[in-house]
CSV table of C-alpha atoms in Angstrom, one decimal:
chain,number,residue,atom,x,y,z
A,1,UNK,CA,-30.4,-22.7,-21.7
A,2,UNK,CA,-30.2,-18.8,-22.2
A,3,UNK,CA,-27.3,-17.4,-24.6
A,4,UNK,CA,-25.4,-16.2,-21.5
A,5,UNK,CA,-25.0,-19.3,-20.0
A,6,UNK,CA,-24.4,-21.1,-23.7
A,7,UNK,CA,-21.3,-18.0,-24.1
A,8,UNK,CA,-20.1,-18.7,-20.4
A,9,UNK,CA,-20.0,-22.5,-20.5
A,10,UNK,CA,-18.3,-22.5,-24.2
A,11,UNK,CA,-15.6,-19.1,-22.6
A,12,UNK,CA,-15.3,-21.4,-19.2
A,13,UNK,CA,-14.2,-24.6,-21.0
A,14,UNK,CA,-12.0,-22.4,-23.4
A,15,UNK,CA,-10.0,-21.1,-20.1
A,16,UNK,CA,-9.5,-24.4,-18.5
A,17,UNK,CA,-8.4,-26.2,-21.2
A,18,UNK,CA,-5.8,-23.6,-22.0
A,19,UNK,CA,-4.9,-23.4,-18.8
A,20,UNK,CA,-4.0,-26.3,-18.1
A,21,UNK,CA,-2.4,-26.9,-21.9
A,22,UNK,CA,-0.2,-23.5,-20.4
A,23,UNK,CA,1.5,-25.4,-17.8
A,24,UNK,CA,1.9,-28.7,-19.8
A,25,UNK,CA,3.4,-28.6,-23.2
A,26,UNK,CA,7.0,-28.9,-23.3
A,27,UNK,CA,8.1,-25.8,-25.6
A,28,UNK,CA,8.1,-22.1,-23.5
A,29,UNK,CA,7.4,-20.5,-26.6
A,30,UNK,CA,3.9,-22.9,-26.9
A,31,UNK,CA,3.2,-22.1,-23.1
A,32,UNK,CA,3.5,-18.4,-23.6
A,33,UNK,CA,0.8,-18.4,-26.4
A,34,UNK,CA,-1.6,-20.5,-24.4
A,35,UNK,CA,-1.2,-17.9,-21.8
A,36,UNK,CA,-2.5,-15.1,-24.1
A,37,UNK,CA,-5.2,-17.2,-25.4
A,38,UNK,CA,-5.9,-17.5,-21.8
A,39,UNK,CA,-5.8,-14.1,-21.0
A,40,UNK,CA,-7.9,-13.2,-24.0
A,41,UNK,CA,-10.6,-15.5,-23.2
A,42,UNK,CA,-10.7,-14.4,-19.2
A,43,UNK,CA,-11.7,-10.5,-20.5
A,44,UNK,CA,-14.4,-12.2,-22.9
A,45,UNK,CA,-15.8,-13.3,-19.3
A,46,UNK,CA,-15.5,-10.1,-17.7
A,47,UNK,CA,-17.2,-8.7,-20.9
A,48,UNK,CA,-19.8,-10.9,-20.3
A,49,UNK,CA,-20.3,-10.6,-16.3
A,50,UNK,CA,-21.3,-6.6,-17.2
A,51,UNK,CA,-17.7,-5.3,-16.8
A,52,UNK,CA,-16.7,-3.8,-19.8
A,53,UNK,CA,-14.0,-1.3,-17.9
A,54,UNK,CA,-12.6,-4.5,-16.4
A,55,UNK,CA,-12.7,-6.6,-19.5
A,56,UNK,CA,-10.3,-3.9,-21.3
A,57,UNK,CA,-8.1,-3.7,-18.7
A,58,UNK,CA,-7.6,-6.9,-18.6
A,59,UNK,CA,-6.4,-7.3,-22.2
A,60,UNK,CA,-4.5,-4.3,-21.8
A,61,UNK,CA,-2.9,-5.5,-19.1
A,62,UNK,CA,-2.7,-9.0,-19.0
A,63,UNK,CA,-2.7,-9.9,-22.5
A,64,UNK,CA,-0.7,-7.0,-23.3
A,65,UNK,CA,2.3,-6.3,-20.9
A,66,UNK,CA,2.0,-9.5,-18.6
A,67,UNK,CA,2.4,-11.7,-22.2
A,68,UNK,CA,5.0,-9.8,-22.9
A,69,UNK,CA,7.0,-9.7,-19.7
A,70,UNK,CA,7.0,-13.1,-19.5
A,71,UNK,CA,8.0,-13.5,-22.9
A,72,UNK,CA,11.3,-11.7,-22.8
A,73,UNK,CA,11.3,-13.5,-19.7
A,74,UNK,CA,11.3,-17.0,-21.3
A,75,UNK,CA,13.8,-15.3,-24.4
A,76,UNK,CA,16.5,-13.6,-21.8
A,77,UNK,CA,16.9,-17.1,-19.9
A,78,UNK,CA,17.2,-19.3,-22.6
A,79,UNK,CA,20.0,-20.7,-24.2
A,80,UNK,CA,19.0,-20.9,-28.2
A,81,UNK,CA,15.5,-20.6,-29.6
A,82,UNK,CA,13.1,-23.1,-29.6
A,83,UNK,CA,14.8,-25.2,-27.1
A,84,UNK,CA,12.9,-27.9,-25.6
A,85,UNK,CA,12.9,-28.1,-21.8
A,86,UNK,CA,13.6,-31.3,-20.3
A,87,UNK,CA,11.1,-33.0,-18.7
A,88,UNK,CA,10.1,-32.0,-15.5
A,89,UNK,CA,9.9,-35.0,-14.1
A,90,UNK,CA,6.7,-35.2,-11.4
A,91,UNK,CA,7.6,-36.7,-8.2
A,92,UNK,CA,4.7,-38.8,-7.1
A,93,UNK,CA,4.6,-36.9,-3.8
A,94,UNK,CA,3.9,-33.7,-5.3
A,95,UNK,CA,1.8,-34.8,-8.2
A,96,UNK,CA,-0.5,-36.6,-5.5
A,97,UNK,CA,-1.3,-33.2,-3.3
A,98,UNK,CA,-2.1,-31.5,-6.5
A,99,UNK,CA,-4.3,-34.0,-7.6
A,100,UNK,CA,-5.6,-34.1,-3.5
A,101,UNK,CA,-6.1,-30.4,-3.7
A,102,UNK,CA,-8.1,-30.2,-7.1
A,103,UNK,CA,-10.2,-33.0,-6.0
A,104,UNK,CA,-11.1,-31.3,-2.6
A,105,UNK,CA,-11.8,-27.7,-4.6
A,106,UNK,CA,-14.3,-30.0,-6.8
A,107,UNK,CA,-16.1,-31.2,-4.1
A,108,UNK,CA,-16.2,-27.7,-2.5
A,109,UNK,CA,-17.3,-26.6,-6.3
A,110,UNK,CA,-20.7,-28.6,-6.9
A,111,UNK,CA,-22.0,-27.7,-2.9
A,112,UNK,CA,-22.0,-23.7,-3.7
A,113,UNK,CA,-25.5,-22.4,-3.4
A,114,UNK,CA,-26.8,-20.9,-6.8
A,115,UNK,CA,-28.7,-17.8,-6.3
A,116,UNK,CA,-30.9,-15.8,-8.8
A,117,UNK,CA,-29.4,-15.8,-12.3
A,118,UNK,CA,-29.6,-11.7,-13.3
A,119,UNK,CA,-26.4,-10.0,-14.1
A,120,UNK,CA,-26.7,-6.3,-13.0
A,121,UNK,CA,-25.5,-3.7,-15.9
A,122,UNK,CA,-23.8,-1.0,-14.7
A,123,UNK,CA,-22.5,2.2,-16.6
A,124,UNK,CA,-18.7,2.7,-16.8
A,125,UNK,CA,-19.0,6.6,-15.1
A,126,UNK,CA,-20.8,4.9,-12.6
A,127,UNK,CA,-17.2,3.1,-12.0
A,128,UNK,CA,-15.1,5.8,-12.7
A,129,UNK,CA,-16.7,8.1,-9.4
A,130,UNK,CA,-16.3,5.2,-7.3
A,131,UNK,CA,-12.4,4.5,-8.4
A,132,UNK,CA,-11.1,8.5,-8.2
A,133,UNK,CA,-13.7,9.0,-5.4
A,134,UNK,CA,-14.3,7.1,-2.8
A,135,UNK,CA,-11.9,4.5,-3.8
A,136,UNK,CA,-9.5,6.9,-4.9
A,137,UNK,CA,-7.0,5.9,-2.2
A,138,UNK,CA,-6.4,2.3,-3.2
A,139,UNK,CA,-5.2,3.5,-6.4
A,140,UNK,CA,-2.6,6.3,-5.2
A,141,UNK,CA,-1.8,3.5,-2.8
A,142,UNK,CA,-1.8,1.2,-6.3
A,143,UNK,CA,0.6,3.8,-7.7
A,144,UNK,CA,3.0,3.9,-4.9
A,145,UNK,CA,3.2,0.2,-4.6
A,146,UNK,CA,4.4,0.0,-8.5
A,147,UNK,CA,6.9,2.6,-7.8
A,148,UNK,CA,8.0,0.7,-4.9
A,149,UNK,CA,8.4,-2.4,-7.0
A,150,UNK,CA,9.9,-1.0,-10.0
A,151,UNK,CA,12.3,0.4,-7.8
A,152,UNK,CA,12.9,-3.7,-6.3
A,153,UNK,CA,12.9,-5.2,-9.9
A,154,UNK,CA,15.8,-2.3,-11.2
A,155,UNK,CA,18.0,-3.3,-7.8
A,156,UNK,CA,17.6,-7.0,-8.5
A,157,UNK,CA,18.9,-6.9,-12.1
A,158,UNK,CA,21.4,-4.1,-11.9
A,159,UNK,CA,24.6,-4.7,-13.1
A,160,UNK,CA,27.9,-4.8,-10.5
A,161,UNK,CA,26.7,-7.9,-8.2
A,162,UNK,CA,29.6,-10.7,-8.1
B,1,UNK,CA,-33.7,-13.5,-18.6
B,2,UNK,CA,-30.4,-15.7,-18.3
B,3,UNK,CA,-30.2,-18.5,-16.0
B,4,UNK,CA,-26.3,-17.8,-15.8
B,5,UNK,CA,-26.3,-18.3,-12.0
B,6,UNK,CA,-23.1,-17.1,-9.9
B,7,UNK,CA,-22.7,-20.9,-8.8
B,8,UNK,CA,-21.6,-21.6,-12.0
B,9,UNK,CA,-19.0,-18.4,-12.1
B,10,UNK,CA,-18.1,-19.7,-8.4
B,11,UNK,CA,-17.4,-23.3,-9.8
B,12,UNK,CA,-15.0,-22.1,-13.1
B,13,UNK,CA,-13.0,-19.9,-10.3
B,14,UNK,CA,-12.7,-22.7,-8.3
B,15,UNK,CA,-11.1,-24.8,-11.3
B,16,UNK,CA,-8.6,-21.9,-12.1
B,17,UNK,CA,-7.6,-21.9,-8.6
B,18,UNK,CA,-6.9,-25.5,-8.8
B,19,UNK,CA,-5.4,-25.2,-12.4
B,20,UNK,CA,-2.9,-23.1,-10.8
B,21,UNK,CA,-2.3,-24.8,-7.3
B,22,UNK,CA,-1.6,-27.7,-9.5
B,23,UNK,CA,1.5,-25.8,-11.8
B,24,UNK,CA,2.4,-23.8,-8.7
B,25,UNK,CA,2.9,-27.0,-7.1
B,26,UNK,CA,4.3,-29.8,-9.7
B,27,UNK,CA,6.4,-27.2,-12.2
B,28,UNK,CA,10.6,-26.6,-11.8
B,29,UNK,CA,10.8,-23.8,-14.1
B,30,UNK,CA,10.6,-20.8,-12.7
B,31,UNK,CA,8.4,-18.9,-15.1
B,32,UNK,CA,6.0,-21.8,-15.1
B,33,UNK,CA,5.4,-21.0,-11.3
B,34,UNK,CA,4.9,-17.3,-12.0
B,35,UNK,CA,2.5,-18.4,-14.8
B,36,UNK,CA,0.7,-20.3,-12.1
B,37,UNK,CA,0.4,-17.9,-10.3
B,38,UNK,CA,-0.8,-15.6,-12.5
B,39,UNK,CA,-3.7,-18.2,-12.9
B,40,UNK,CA,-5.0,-18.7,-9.6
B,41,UNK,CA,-4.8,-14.6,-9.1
B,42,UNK,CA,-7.2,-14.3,-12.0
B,43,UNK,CA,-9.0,-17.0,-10.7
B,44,UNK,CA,-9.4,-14.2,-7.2
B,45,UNK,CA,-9.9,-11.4,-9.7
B,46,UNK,CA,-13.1,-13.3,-10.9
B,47,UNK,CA,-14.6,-13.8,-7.6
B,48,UNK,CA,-14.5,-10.6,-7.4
B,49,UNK,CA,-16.0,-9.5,-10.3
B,50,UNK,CA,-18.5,-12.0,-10.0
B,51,UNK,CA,-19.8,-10.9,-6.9
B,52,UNK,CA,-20.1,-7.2,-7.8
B,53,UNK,CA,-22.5,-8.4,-10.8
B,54,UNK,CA,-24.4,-11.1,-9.1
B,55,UNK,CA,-24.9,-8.8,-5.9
B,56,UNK,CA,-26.9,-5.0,-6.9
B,57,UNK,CA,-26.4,-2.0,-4.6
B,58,UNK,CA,-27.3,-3.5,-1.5
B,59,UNK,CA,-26.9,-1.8,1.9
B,60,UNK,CA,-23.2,-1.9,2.4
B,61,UNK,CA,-20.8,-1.5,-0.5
B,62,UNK,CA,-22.4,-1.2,-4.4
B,63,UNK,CA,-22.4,-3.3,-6.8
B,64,UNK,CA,-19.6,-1.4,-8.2
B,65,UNK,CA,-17.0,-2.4,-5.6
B,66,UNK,CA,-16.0,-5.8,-6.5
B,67,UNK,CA,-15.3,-4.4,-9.9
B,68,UNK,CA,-13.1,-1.4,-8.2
B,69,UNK,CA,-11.4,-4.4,-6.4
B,70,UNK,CA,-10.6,-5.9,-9.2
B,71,UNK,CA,-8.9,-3.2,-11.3
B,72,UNK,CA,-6.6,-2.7,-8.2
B,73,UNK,CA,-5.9,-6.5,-8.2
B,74,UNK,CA,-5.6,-6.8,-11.9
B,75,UNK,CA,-2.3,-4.0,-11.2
B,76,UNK,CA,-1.5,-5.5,-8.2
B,77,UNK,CA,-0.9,-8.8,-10.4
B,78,UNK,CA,1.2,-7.3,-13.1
B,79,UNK,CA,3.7,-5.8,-10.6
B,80,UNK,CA,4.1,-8.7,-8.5
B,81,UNK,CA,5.1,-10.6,-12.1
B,82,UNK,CA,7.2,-8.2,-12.8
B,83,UNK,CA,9.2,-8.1,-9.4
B,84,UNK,CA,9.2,-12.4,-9.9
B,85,UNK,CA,10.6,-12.0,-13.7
B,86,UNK,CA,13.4,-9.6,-11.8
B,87,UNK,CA,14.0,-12.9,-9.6
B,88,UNK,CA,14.1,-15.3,-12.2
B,89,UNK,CA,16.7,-13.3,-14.2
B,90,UNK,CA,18.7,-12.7,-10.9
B,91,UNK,CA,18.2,-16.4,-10.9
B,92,UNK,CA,20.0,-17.0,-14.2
B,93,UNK,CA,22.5,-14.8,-13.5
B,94,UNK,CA,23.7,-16.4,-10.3
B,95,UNK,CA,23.1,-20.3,-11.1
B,96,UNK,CA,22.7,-20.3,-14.9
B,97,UNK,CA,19.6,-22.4,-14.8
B,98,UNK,CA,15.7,-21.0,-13.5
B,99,UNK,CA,15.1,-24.5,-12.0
B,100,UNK,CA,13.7,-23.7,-8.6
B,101,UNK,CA,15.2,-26.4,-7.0
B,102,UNK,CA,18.3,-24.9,-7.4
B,103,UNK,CA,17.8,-22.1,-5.2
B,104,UNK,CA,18.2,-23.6,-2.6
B,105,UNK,CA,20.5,-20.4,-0.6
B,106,UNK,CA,18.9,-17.6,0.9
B,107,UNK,CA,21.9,-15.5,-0.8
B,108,UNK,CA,22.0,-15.0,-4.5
């Protein structure tokens, strides 16, 4: 029982249980906190799986901009603060294929073949040659694709529609 | 030496996956969905990383390339939420309400 697997069992647990709290309390507001704990505890993993580039990002990123967009998301459609949604009201039919489909990914879960247990390091140039290098493509094409959809996200919202 | 194995990291993906399958699924606001979403992507983004640490610099691709991957998917992510927060507040606009079972037209 090594301190990695001690740090990834306690980070694990951390991610599904605010997960899941994410997408069941009542209050947006709660939900979009969960979220960044979420977030938060995700780039602790990727900190721990040897990708420190990756584990940044992701906070700059994720629990940076993505907490926010959705925040002003959840604030620009609602109609006073701290307004509690209804309940959402499960349907049986729906709540039963989630509940098939986790059960199914658990089963899938415990038959996955364990190999060795090392964790390569790597160094962060090491990354950086391979993303403006050889990879280099994938993130002009990155680029363009964000244009494209900031571009989308202005015409959706813009003001004049009936 | 760690006995961290990648079954384990396989395993806790699979649970996010089905964390967010499950709001994606079951959830009528709008935003809940995209969190969801954003869930089961991350849940991707780990594979991915997982597999460039567990797997060195074999013959094909180095280790290196799942983590490329991932930075790529981890902006791929954050556009695609912000294109689906431009829907939801088309959404308002038009119907007053981000319930998704009220867009039910293919015209706002």
């Amino acid at each position: 029982m090594s301190l990695e697997l001690v740090a990834f069992i306690l980070l694990a647990g951390v991610a599904v249980v605010t997960g899941l709290l994410a997408l069941l309390v009542r209050e947006l507001v709660h939900t979009i906190l969960w979220v960044a704990v979420f977030f938060v505890d995700l780039a602790l993993v990727y900190f721990l799986l040897s990708a420190p580039f990756l584990g940044v990002l992701q906070l700059g990123v994720y629990a940076g901009a993505v907490t926010i967009l959705l925040l002003f998301g959840v604030m620009v459609t609602r109609k006073r603060i701290f307004f509690r949604e209804a309940a959402t009201g499960i349907g049986p039919i729906p709540l039963g294929l989630a509940l098939g489909v986790i059960v199914l990914l658990a089963t899938v879960a415990t038959t996955l073949p364990t190999t060795s247990g090392t964790v390569h390091a790597y160094a962060v140039t090491d990354l950086s040659v391979l993303l403006f290098g050889s990879d280099g493509g994938w993130l002009v094409l990155l680029g363009l694709s964000m244009m494209g959809a900031l571009a989308g996200a202005i015409y959706l919202v813009r003001e004049g529609r009936e | 030496m760690s006995d961290l194995s990648s079954g384990a990291v396989l395993a806790f993906s699979v649970i996010l996956l089905g964390i967010g399958l499950f709001g994606l699924l079951t959830r009528r606001n709008f935003i809940l969905v995209l969190i969801a979403i954003e869930v089961a992507m991350n849940a991707a983004i780990l594979n991915f990383v997982a597999f460039g640490a567990f797997l060195g610099n074999g013959p094909g691709a180095s280790g290196l390339s799942g983590q490329a991957i991932a930075v790529v998917l981890v902006g791929l992510a954050a556009t695609e939420v912000a294109v689906g927060l431009a829907i939801v507040l088309a959404l308002n606009r038009a119907r007053g309400s981000i319930n998704v079972g009220e867009a039910t037209a293919l015209k706002l």
